């Protein structure tokens, strides 16, 4: 996993979001064992305490669970994964709509752009 860290929000929150995205998109399979916190922290270039805080947040959300002495695992609860996917999709959609509004695009214009782009992408694949 390639970690991306910026200065716009707390690092632990960015790490949790990236792991949430990885789980929601299927990059981490339900029931998959996660690497140890120290290994994840090393790969992200952060302090293990920061990564621990991110993992604790994912545990509170129910996307990750810990088994004593065995490590952490991705939840097998498809409903929790679907809810995380939906929440991430909503965040991205809201961000896009705010950007389009800042450009002065009306909702109907945005909808038409999305429809046209979807059709172009579909035609490019055939």
Short mmCIF file of C-alpha atoms in Angstrom, two decimals:
data_model
loop_
_atom_site.label_atom_id
_atom_site.label_comp_id
_atom_site.label_asym_id
_atom_site.label_seq_id
_atom_site.Cartn_x
_atom_site.Cartn_y
_atom_site.Cartn_z
CA UNK A 1 0.00 0.00 0.00
CA UNK A 2 1.29 3.42 -0.93
CA UNK A 3 0.59 5.93 1.83
CA UNK A 4 -0.04 9.59 1.04
CA UNK A 5 0.28 12.08 3.87
CA UNK A 6 -0.43 15.79 3.61
CA UNK A 7 -0.54 18.71 6.01
CA UNK A 8 -4.29 19.32 5.72
CA UNK A 9 -5.53 17.02 8.51
CA UNK A 10 -4.20 14.92 11.40
CA UNK A 11 -1.92 12.11 10.21
CA UNK A 12 -3.78 9.38 12.11
CA UNK A 13 -7.04 10.44 10.41
CA UNK A 14 -5.39 10.29 6.99
CA UNK A 15 -3.98 6.83 7.72
CA UNK A 16 -7.38 5.59 8.92
CA UNK A 17 -9.09 7.00 5.83
CA UNK A 18 -6.60 5.36 3.50
CA UNK A 19 -7.00 2.01 5.23
CA UNK A 20 -10.79 2.47 5.21
CA UNK A 21 -10.61 3.08 1.44
CA UNK A 22 -8.42 0.01 1.00
CA UNK A 23 -10.97 -2.13 2.85
CA UNK A 24 -14.05 -0.59 1.21
CA UNK A 25 -12.63 -0.99 -2.30
CA UNK A 26 -11.71 -4.63 -1.81
CA UNK A 27 -7.97 -4.02 -1.58
CA UNK A 28 -8.08 -5.87 1.73
CA UNK A 29 -10.27 -8.96 1.79
CA UNK A 30 -12.78 -9.66 4.56
CA UNK A 31 -11.03 -11.70 7.26
CA UNK A 32 -7.57 -10.77 5.96
CA UNK A 33 -4.87 -10.47 8.61
CA UNK A 34 -3.32 -7.00 8.67
CA UNK A 35 0.40 -6.43 9.10
CA UNK A 36 1.53 -5.50 12.63
CA UNK A 37 1.25 -1.83 13.62
CA UNK A 38 5.03 -1.40 13.62
CA UNK A 39 5.28 -2.73 10.08
CA UNK A 40 2.45 -0.49 8.86
CA UNK A 41 4.02 2.50 10.61
CA UNK A 42 7.38 1.79 9.00
CA UNK A 43 5.81 1.53 5.54
CA UNK A 44 3.95 4.84 6.08
CA UNK A 45 6.97 6.56 7.64
CA UNK A 46 5.08 7.48 10.82
CA UNK A 47 5.42 6.85 14.53
CA UNK A 48 3.89 3.52 15.64
CA UNK A 49 1.70 5.42 18.13
CA UNK A 50 0.17 7.35 15.24
CA UNK A 51 -0.59 4.15 13.34
CA UNK A 52 -1.99 2.60 16.53
CA UNK A 53 -4.38 5.53 16.85
CA UNK A 54 -5.54 5.02 13.24
CA UNK A 55 -6.10 1.31 13.84
CA UNK A 56 -8.01 2.05 17.04
CA UNK A 57 -10.34 4.32 15.06
CA UNK A 58 -10.97 1.53 12.52
CA UNK A 59 -11.67 -0.87 15.39
CA UNK A 60 -14.24 1.56 16.86
CA UNK A 61 -15.93 1.67 13.44
CA UNK A 62 -15.97 -2.12 13.29
CA UNK A 63 -13.92 -2.35 10.08
CA UNK A 64 -11.04 -4.03 11.89
CA UNK A 65 -11.00 -6.32 14.89
CA UNK A 66 -8.20 -7.58 17.08
CA UNK A 67 -7.72 -11.14 18.22
CA UNK A 68 -5.61 -11.44 21.29
CA UNK A 69 -2.07 -12.55 20.35
CA UNK A 70 -3.11 -13.17 16.70
CA UNK A 71 -3.19 -9.58 15.43
CA UNK A 72 -5.73 -7.46 13.62
CA UNK A 73 -8.07 -8.58 10.88
CA UNK A 74 -10.44 -6.97 8.41
CA UNK A 75 -14.06 -7.45 9.42
CA UNK A 76 -16.09 -10.10 7.66
CA UNK A 77 -19.26 -8.02 8.15
CA UNK A 78 -20.28 -7.13 4.59
CA UNK A 79 -22.72 -4.53 5.92
CA UNK A 80 -19.98 -2.58 7.70
CA UNK A 81 -17.79 -2.68 4.59
CA UNK A 82 -20.69 -1.53 2.39
CA UNK A 83 -21.47 1.30 4.83
CA UNK A 84 -17.84 2.45 4.75
CA UNK A 85 -17.87 2.34 0.94
CA UNK A 86 -21.08 4.37 0.85
CA UNK A 87 -19.72 6.97 3.29
CA UNK A 88 -16.50 7.36 1.28
CA UNK A 89 -18.47 7.68 -1.97
CA UNK A 90 -20.68 10.35 -0.40
CA UNK A 91 -17.62 12.31 0.82
CA UNK A 92 -16.08 12.24 -2.66
CA UNK A 93 -19.36 13.22 -4.30
CA UNK A 94 -19.82 16.16 -1.92
CA UNK A 95 -16.24 17.29 -2.56
CA UNK A 96 -16.85 17.11 -6.33
CA UNK A 97 -20.14 19.01 -6.10
CA UNK A 98 -18.52 21.77 -4.02
CA UNK A 99 -15.74 22.09 -6.62
CA UNK A 100 -18.26 22.26 -9.45
CA UNK A 101 -20.33 24.86 -7.59
CA UNK A 102 -17.17 26.93 -7.14
CA UNK A 103 -16.79 26.82 -10.93
CA UNK A 104 -20.31 28.18 -11.24
CA UNK A 105 -21.89 24.97 -12.56
CA UNK A 106 -25.57 24.44 -11.82
CA UNK A 107 -26.70 21.00 -10.58
CA UNK A 108 -28.36 20.18 -13.92
CA UNK A 109 -25.13 21.03 -15.74
CA UNK A 110 -23.13 18.81 -13.40
CA UNK A 111 -25.57 15.93 -13.94
CA UNK A 112 -25.23 16.33 -17.71
CA UNK A 113 -21.42 16.35 -17.47
CA UNK A 114 -21.48 13.16 -15.41
CA UNK A 115 -23.84 11.48 -17.89
CA UNK A 116 -21.75 12.52 -20.90
CA UNK A 117 -18.50 11.47 -19.29
CA UNK A 118 -19.97 8.12 -18.31
CA UNK A 119 -21.12 7.53 -21.87
CA UNK A 120 -17.70 8.51 -23.26
CA UNK A 121 -15.98 6.13 -20.85
CA UNK A 122 -18.38 3.33 -21.75
CA UNK A 123 -17.80 3.90 -25.48
CA UNK A 124 -14.02 3.95 -25.00
CA UNK A 125 -14.19 0.53 -23.36
CA UNK A 126 -15.98 -1.05 -26.34
#
